[in-house]
Amino acid sequence: MENIETGQLIKLTVNEQSKEIYVRNSETLLHTLREKLGLMGVKPGCYNGDCGSCTVLIDGIPINACHILSVEAVGYQIMTIEGLKDQTIPEEFIKNWAIQCGYCTPGFILNSYALVQNNPDADDAAIDEWLESNICRCTGYQEIKESVKNILNVKR
Amino acid sequence: MIPIDFEYHRPKAITDAIKIYQALTADNKDTVYYGGGTELISRSRLNEITPQAIIDLKNIPECNTFKREAGQIVIGSTVSLTAIADTPLFPLLSNVVRSIAFRTARNKITIGGNLAGDTFYREAILPLLLSDSKVVLAGGKGIRQVEIHEIVGKGMKLAKDEFIVQILINEKYTKYPYFNHKTTKQSKVNYPIVSLASIKVDDRIRIAFSGVCPFPFRLREIEDIMNNSAESPGERARKVIDLLPSAILNDMHASREYREFVLKQSLCKLLEHVERRVS
């Protein structure tokens, strides 16, 4: 039987760069991105898929990096906050003071980016549905939502 | 960090998945099928489960199918809850799964995982029970198709070597009037205190429940009571309590008494909705 080891050499595409890396099969993408690739914008929070602080985009879809094995991510385009070239959302967050301590911000920004890309006609209910995936301990939800609405309005 | 190691296999065909499972178990390895994996990752991180090998089903084409075909809605087991919520081929199912967890989690949770996992709420099953869906299973006995009622009990009655390939829903059920209602403890995102789903088929209400007992269920006896329009909604709701298949859950989300109160309110709301619609 092939692939009987508990770890393997895999190739991940992270922020448009190909990375060859040895991982344990049970290693989460959160661990690989932070500890092996040094991408510290992927913030660990609950490690349980509850808080959204480690959100990354897998082929443009928000996924909690703590809830995906690195071996599962082979063959997909992974984007972390370090790979976000479009600065519209970060600038809007700053303008609206949609950041306080900033810890949840990378996750919120990537989720918001995916929302704007995938659902440019999002109404209030859709924005709420997307943003409820992320927790802000400083409770800056209103400012974050305003930022997203502003971006969507500009694009319409 | 998951404190255990396991083998990872990602077959591209149903037959390969079965062969891999048989080889691993012949080697005495504790092997599990893997869909979205959210439950497995959470529980193995806490050392609650310690699989020695996992078989990821996401590369099997039949498990990724999501289409309308020959009068049926065909949903592969590894289709994400988000895909089902965003593509309302069966609007009641879309509504129900949209209330499970939150969007980013739903991007990873699969319908097969929701049905076959250990978390007993399994809310995605409610519309499937109401529509008498069929399930395609694969395992050591080959590929077989069963009625969903055959494999749903207090847990899912799947053989250890079996996995769900697809769910088949007769398209006629997607067109009936429906109602669903979920109550949580406090926040919108949580496990249900009471989650109920209903469709009206040939002037008869069908109802399925989650969150009330430690397993989802649909009972004909309850539907008989609920369809007796000679009685008031409150009287029917009271009688339903006596027919529940087990004691009402009593846990950190809600006491037994509060759950009973919420259940009665939800049933009255359902009857008001359905009977107002008819009149």
Coordinates of C-alpha atoms in Angstrom, one line a residue:
Chain A
M1 CA 0.0 0.0 0.0
E2 CA 1.3 3.4 -0.9
N3 CA 1.6 6.3 1.5
I4 CA 1.8 4.3 4.7
E5 CA 3.9 6.9 6.6
T6 CA 2.4 9.3 9.1
G7 CA 4.1 12.2 7.4
Q8 CA 5.0 13.2 3.8
L9 CA 6.7 15.7 1.6
I10 CA 4.0 17.9 0.1
K11 CA 3.9 20.9 -2.2
L12 CA 1.7 23.8 -1.1
T13 CA 0.9 26.9 -3.1
V14 CA 0.9 29.8 -0.6
N15 CA 0.5 33.4 -1.7
E16 CA 1.3 32.4 -5.3
Q17 CA 4.5 30.7 -4.3
S18 CA 5.2 27.0 -4.4
K19 CA 6.5 25.6 -1.2
E20 CA 7.9 22.1 -0.7
I21 CA 7.6 21.0 2.8
Y22 CA 7.6 18.0 5.1
V23 CA 4.5 17.7 7.3
R24 CA 2.9 15.2 9.7
N25 CA -0.4 14.0 8.2
S26 CA -2.1 15.2 11.4
E27 CA -0.6 18.7 11.2
T28 CA -3.0 21.5 10.7
L29 CA -2.5 24.2 8.1
L30 CA -2.4 26.7 10.9
H31 CA 0.7 25.0 12.3
T32 CA 2.4 24.6 8.9
L33 CA 1.8 28.2 7.9
R34 CA 3.0 29.7 11.1
E35 CA 5.8 27.4 12.4
K36 CA 7.3 26.2 9.1
L37 CA 6.6 29.0 6.7
G38 CA 6.8 31.9 9.1
L39 CA 3.4 33.4 8.1
M40 CA 2.6 35.0 11.5
G41 CA -0.5 36.9 10.1
V42 CA -2.4 33.6 10.5
K43 CA -3.4 34.2 14.1
P44 CA -4.1 31.2 16.4
G45 CA -7.1 31.7 18.6
C46 CA -9.3 28.9 19.7
Y47 CA -7.7 26.1 17.7
N48 CA -11.2 24.7 17.4
G49 CA -12.7 26.4 14.3
D50 CA -14.8 28.7 16.5
C51 CA -13.2 32.2 16.4
G52 CA -12.1 32.8 12.8
S53 CA -8.8 34.5 13.7
C54 CA -6.8 32.0 11.6
T55 CA -9.0 32.4 8.5
V56 CA -7.2 31.8 5.3
L57 CA -8.5 31.6 1.7
I58 CA -8.4 28.3 0.0
D59 CA -9.2 28.8 -3.7
G60 CA -10.9 32.1 -2.6
I61 CA -13.1 30.4 0.1
P62 CA -12.6 31.3 3.8
I63 CA -11.5 28.3 5.8
N64 CA -10.2 28.2 9.4
A65 CA -6.6 27.1 9.1
C66 CA -6.9 25.2 12.4
H67 CA -9.6 23.1 10.9
I68 CA -7.9 21.8 7.8
L69 CA -5.0 19.4 7.6
S70 CA -2.0 20.6 5.6
V71 CA -2.2 17.5 3.5
E72 CA -5.7 18.4 2.5
A73 CA -4.6 21.7 1.1
V74 CA -2.4 20.2 -1.6
G75 CA -3.5 21.3 -5.0
Y76 CA -5.3 24.5 -3.9
Q77 CA -4.3 28.2 -3.9
I78 CA -3.8 29.3 -0.3
M79 CA -3.9 32.9 0.6
T80 CA -2.9 34.4 3.9
I81 CA -3.0 38.1 4.9
E82 CA 0.6 38.4 3.8
G83 CA -0.5 37.6 0.2
L84 CA -3.3 40.1 0.0
K85 CA -2.3 42.6 -2.7
D86 CA -5.5 44.6 -2.8
Q87 CA -5.2 47.1 0.1
T88 CA -8.7 48.5 -0.3
I89 CA -10.1 46.6 2.7
P90 CA -7.2 47.2 5.1
E91 CA -7.4 50.9 4.2
E92 CA -11.1 51.0 4.8
F93 CA -10.7 49.2 8.1
I94 CA -8.2 51.9 9.2
K95 CA -10.4 54.7 8.0
N96 CA -13.4 53.4 10.0
W97 CA -11.3 52.5 13.0
A98 CA -12.4 48.9 12.5
I99 CA -9.4 47.7 14.5
Q100 CA -8.7 47.9 18.1
C101 CA -6.2 45.4 19.4
G102 CA -5.9 44.1 15.8
Y103 CA -5.6 40.4 16.7
C104 CA -8.8 39.3 14.8
T105 CA -8.1 41.8 11.9
P106 CA -6.3 39.4 9.4
G107 CA -9.2 36.9 9.7
F108 CA -11.8 39.6 9.3
I109 CA -10.0 41.2 6.4
L110 CA -9.6 37.9 4.5
N111 CA -13.2 37.0 5.1
S112 CA -14.4 40.4 4.0
Y113 CA -12.2 40.2 0.9
A114 CA -13.8 36.8 0.0
L115 CA -17.3 38.3 0.6
V116 CA -16.6 41.3 -1.7
Q117 CA -15.1 39.0 -4.4
N118 CA -17.8 36.3 -4.2
N119 CA -20.9 38.3 -3.4
P120 CA -20.6 41.9 -4.5
D121 CA -24.4 42.3 -4.3
A122 CA -24.4 41.3 -0.6
D123 CA -27.3 42.8 1.4
D124 CA -27.2 43.4 5.2
A125 CA -28.3 39.9 5.9
A126 CA -25.6 38.4 3.7
I127 CA -22.9 40.6 5.3
D128 CA -24.1 39.5 8.7
E129 CA -24.0 35.8 7.6
W130 CA -20.4 36.1 6.4
L131 CA -19.1 38.2 9.3
E132 CA -20.6 36.0 12.1
S133 CA -17.8 33.6 11.4
N134 CA -15.3 35.8 13.1
I135 CA -15.1 36.9 16.7
C136 CA -13.8 40.3 17.8
R137 CA -13.0 40.4 21.5
C138 CA -12.9 44.2 21.4
T139 CA -16.5 44.0 19.9
G140 CA -15.7 46.3 17.0
Y141 CA -18.4 44.6 14.9
Q142 CA -20.3 47.8 13.8
E143 CA -17.2 49.5 12.5
I144 CA -16.1 46.3 10.6
K145 CA -19.6 46.0 9.0
E146 CA -19.5 49.6 8.0
S147 CA -16.2 49.1 6.3
V148 CA -17.5 46.2 4.3
K149 CA -20.6 48.1 3.4
N150 CA -18.6 51.1 2.2
I151 CA -16.4 48.9 0.0
L152 CA -19.4 47.2 -1.5
N153 CA -21.1 50.6 -2.1
V154 CA -18.0 51.9 -3.9
K155 CA -17.9 48.8 -6.1
R156 CA -21.6 49.1 -7.1
Chain B
M1 CA -1.8 20.7 17.5
I2 CA -3.1 17.2 17.1
P3 CA -1.0 15.0 19.5
I4 CA -1.3 11.8 17.5
D5 CA -0.1 10.6 14.1
F6 CA -2.1 8.9 11.5
E7 CA -1.9 7.7 7.9
Y8 CA -3.7 9.8 5.3
H9 CA -5.2 8.3 2.2
R10 CA -7.0 10.2 -0.6
P11 CA -8.5 7.7 -3.0
K12 CA -10.0 8.7 -6.3
A13 CA -12.6 6.0 -6.6
I14 CA -15.1 4.3 -4.4
T15 CA -13.6 0.9 -4.9
D16 CA -10.2 2.2 -4.0
A17 CA -11.5 3.6 -0.7
I18 CA -13.1 0.3 0.2
K19 CA -9.9 -1.6 -0.6
I20 CA -7.8 0.8 1.4
Y21 CA -10.2 0.5 4.4
Q22 CA -10.0 -3.3 4.2
A23 CA -6.2 -3.4 4.0
L24 CA -5.9 -1.0 6.9
T25 CA -8.3 -2.8 9.2
A26 CA -6.8 -6.2 8.2
D27 CA -3.6 -4.6 9.6
N28 CA -5.5 -3.8 12.8
K29 CA -5.4 -0.1 12.2
D30 CA -8.3 2.0 13.6
T31 CA -9.4 3.6 10.4
V32 CA -12.1 6.3 9.8
Y33 CA -13.5 7.9 6.7
Y34 CA -12.9 11.6 6.4
G35 CA -15.1 14.3 4.8
G36 CA -14.9 17.9 6.0
G37 CA -12.9 16.7 9.1
T38 CA -13.9 19.4 11.5
E39 CA -15.2 17.0 14.1
L40 CA -12.2 14.7 13.7
I41 CA -9.7 17.5 14.0
S42 CA -11.4 19.0 17.1
R43 CA -11.8 15.7 18.8
S44 CA -8.4 14.2 18.0
R45 CA -6.8 17.5 19.2
L46 CA -8.4 16.8 22.6
N47 CA -7.3 13.1 22.4
E48 CA -11.0 12.0 22.5
I49 CA -10.4 9.9 19.4
T50 CA -7.2 8.5 18.2
P51 CA -7.5 7.2 14.6
Q52 CA -4.5 5.4 13.2
A53 CA -5.5 6.1 9.6
I54 CA -8.0 8.3 7.8
I55 CA -9.4 8.0 4.3
D56 CA -10.3 11.3 2.8
L57 CA -13.3 10.9 0.4
K58 CA -13.1 14.4 -1.2
N59 CA -11.4 13.2 -4.4
I60 CA -14.1 10.6 -5.2
P61 CA -16.3 12.2 -8.0
E62 CA -19.5 10.5 -6.9
C63 CA -19.1 12.1 -3.4
N64 CA -18.7 15.5 -5.0
T65 CA -21.8 15.4 -7.1
F66 CA -24.5 18.0 -6.6
K67 CA -27.2 18.1 -9.3
R68 CA -30.8 17.6 -10.4
E69 CA -31.1 14.4 -12.4
A70 CA -34.0 12.2 -13.6
G71 CA -36.5 13.7 -11.1
Q72 CA -34.0 13.5 -8.2
I73 CA -31.7 15.9 -6.3
V74 CA -28.4 14.0 -6.0
I75 CA -26.1 15.3 -3.2
G76 CA -22.6 13.8 -2.8
S77 CA -21.5 13.2 0.8
T78 CA -18.6 15.6 0.6
V79 CA -20.6 18.6 -0.7
S80 CA -20.2 21.4 1.7
L81 CA -23.1 22.8 3.7
T82 CA -22.3 26.2 2.2
A83 CA -22.8 24.8 -1.3
I84 CA -26.2 23.4 -0.3
A85 CA -27.2 26.6 1.4
D86 CA -26.3 28.7 -1.6
T87 CA -27.9 26.4 -4.2
P88 CA -31.5 26.0 -3.2
L89 CA -32.3 22.9 -5.2
F90 CA -34.2 21.8 -2.1
P91 CA -35.1 25.1 -0.3
L92 CA -36.0 23.6 3.0
L93 CA -32.7 21.7 3.2
S94 CA -30.9 25.0 2.2
N95 CA -32.6 26.8 5.0
V96 CA -31.9 24.1 7.6
V97 CA -28.2 23.8 6.8
R98 CA -27.8 27.6 6.8
S99 CA -28.5 27.5 10.5
I100 CA -25.8 25.0 11.3
A101 CA -22.6 26.5 12.7
F102 CA -21.5 29.6 10.8
R103 CA -20.5 30.3 7.2
T104 CA -16.7 29.6 7.4
A105 CA -17.3 26.4 9.2
R106 CA -20.0 25.5 6.7
N107 CA -17.4 25.9 4.0
K108 CA -15.6 22.9 5.5
I109 CA -18.4 20.8 7.0
T110 CA -19.9 18.3 4.6
I111 CA -23.4 16.9 4.5
G112 CA -22.0 13.4 4.9
G113 CA -20.1 14.5 8.0
N114 CA -23.1 16.2 9.5
L115 CA -25.1 13.0 9.1
A116 CA -22.5 10.4 10.1
G117 CA -20.5 12.3 12.7
D118 CA -20.8 11.9 16.4
T119 CA -22.4 15.3 17.1
F120 CA -25.9 14.1 17.7
Y121 CA -27.9 17.1 16.4
R122 CA -27.5 16.2 12.7
E123 CA -29.9 18.9 11.7
A124 CA -29.3 18.3 8.0
I125 CA -31.1 15.0 8.3
L126 CA -34.5 16.6 9.1
P127 CA -35.4 17.5 5.5
L128 CA -34.1 14.1 4.4
L129 CA -36.4 12.3 6.9
L130 CA -39.4 14.4 5.7
S131 CA -38.7 13.6 2.1
D132 CA -38.2 9.9 2.6
S133 CA -34.8 10.3 1.0
K134 CA -32.6 7.4 -0.1
V135 CA -28.9 7.0 0.7
V136 CA -26.2 5.4 -1.4
L137 CA -23.7 3.6 0.8
A138 CA -20.4 1.9 -0.1
G139 CA -18.5 -0.6 2.0
G140 CA -17.4 -4.3 2.2
K141 CA -20.8 -5.4 0.9
G142 CA -20.3 -3.2 -2.2
I143 CA -22.6 -0.3 -3.1
R144 CA -26.2 -0.4 -1.9
Q145 CA -29.1 2.0 -1.8
V146 CA -31.2 2.2 1.3
E147 CA -34.1 4.2 2.6
I148 CA -32.9 6.9 5.0
H149 CA -35.3 5.5 7.7
E150 CA -33.4 2.2 7.6
I151 CA -30.2 3.8 8.8
V152 CA -31.5 6.4 11.2
G153 CA -32.1 5.4 14.8
K154 CA -30.7 6.7 18.0
G155 CA -27.4 6.8 16.0
M156 CA -26.6 6.2 12.4
K157 CA -26.8 2.5 11.6
L158 CA -23.9 2.3 9.2
A159 CA -21.5 -0.7 9.2
K160 CA -18.0 0.2 10.3
D161 CA -16.6 -0.2 6.9
E162 CA -19.4 1.8 5.2
F163 CA -19.5 5.4 4.1
I164 CA -22.2 7.6 2.6
V165 CA -21.6 8.2 -1.1
Q166 CA -24.8 10.2 -2.0
I167 CA -28.2 11.3 -0.8
L168 CA -31.1 11.0 -3.3
I169 CA -34.2 13.2 -2.9
N170 CA -37.3 12.8 -5.0
E171 CA -37.7 16.2 -6.6
K172 CA -41.4 16.4 -5.8
Y173 CA -40.6 17.0 -2.2
T174 CA -38.7 20.1 -3.0
K175 CA -41.9 21.8 -4.2
Y176 CA -44.2 21.3 -1.1
P177 CA -44.8 24.2 1.4
Y178 CA -42.3 24.0 4.2
F179 CA -41.5 25.6 7.5
N180 CA -38.4 25.4 9.7
H181 CA -37.6 27.0 13.1
K182 CA -34.5 26.8 15.3
T183 CA -34.2 28.2 18.8
T184 CA -30.7 28.5 20.4
K185 CA -29.7 29.4 24.0
Q186 CA -28.6 32.9 23.3
S187 CA -26.4 33.7 20.3
K188 CA -27.6 32.9 16.7
V189 CA -24.7 30.5 16.2
N190 CA -25.2 27.6 18.5
Y191 CA -26.5 24.1 18.9
P192 CA -30.3 24.0 18.9
I193 CA -32.5 23.9 22.0
V194 CA -35.2 22.9 19.5
S195 CA -34.9 22.7 15.8
L196 CA -37.9 21.5 13.8
A197 CA -38.6 21.2 10.1
S198 CA -41.8 20.5 8.4
I199 CA -43.4 20.0 5.0
K200 CA -47.0 19.6 4.0
V201 CA -47.6 16.7 1.7
D202 CA -51.1 16.0 0.4
D203 CA -52.7 18.2 3.1
R204 CA -50.8 16.3 5.8
I205 CA -48.0 17.9 8.0
R206 CA -44.8 16.0 8.4
I207 CA -42.4 17.1 11.2
A208 CA -38.9 16.1 12.2
F209 CA -37.0 17.3 15.3
S210 CA -33.5 17.9 16.5
G211 CA -32.3 19.2 19.8
V212 CA -35.2 17.8 21.8
C213 CA -33.9 14.3 22.4
P214 CA -30.3 13.1 22.1
F215 CA -31.0 12.1 18.4
P216 CA -33.0 13.6 15.6
F217 CA -36.3 11.9 14.8
R218 CA -39.6 11.8 12.9
L219 CA -42.5 9.9 14.3
R220 CA -45.8 9.0 12.6
E221 CA -47.7 9.1 15.9
I222 CA -46.6 12.7 16.5
E223 CA -47.7 13.6 13.0
D224 CA -51.1 12.0 13.6
I225 CA -51.6 14.3 16.6
M226 CA -50.3 17.4 14.8
N227 CA -52.7 16.7 11.9
N228 CA -55.8 16.5 14.1
S229 CA -57.1 20.0 13.4
A230 CA -60.2 19.4 15.6
E231 CA -57.9 20.2 18.5
S232 CA -56.3 23.5 19.4
P233 CA -52.6 24.0 18.6
G234 CA -51.8 24.2 22.3
E235 CA -53.6 20.9 23.0
R236 CA -51.8 19.2 20.2
A237 CA -48.5 20.5 21.4
R238 CA -49.2 19.2 24.9
K239 CA -50.0 15.7 23.5
V240 CA -46.8 15.6 21.5
I241 CA -44.7 15.8 24.7
D242 CA -46.2 12.5 25.8
L243 CA -45.1 10.8 22.6
L244 CA -41.5 11.9 22.4
P245 CA -39.1 8.9 21.9
S246 CA -36.9 9.6 24.9
A247 CA -36.6 12.0 27.8
I248 CA -36.1 15.6 26.8
L249 CA -32.5 16.7 26.9
N250 CA -31.4 18.5 30.0
D251 CA -28.0 20.1 29.6
M252 CA -26.0 23.3 29.7
H253 CA -27.9 24.7 26.7
A254 CA -31.3 24.3 28.3
S255 CA -33.0 22.6 31.1
R256 CA -35.6 19.9 30.4
E257 CA -38.4 22.2 31.5
Y258 CA -37.3 25.1 29.3
R259 CA -36.8 22.8 26.3
E260 CA -40.3 21.5 26.7
F261 CA -41.6 25.1 26.9
V262 CA -39.7 26.0 23.7
L263 CA -40.9 22.9 21.9
K264 CA -44.5 23.7 22.6
Q265 CA -44.1 27.2 21.5
S266 CA -42.3 26.1 18.3
L267 CA -45.1 23.6 17.5
C268 CA -47.8 26.2 18.0
K269 CA -45.8 28.6 15.7
L270 CA -45.6 25.8 13.1
L271 CA -49.3 25.1 13.3
E272 CA -50.2 28.8 13.1
H273 CA -48.0 29.1 10.0
V274 CA -49.3 26.0 8.3
E275 CA -53.0 26.4 9.1
R276 CA -53.0 30.1 8.3
R277 CA -51.4 29.4 5.0
V278 CA -54.1 26.9 4.2
S279 CA -57.0 29.1 5.3

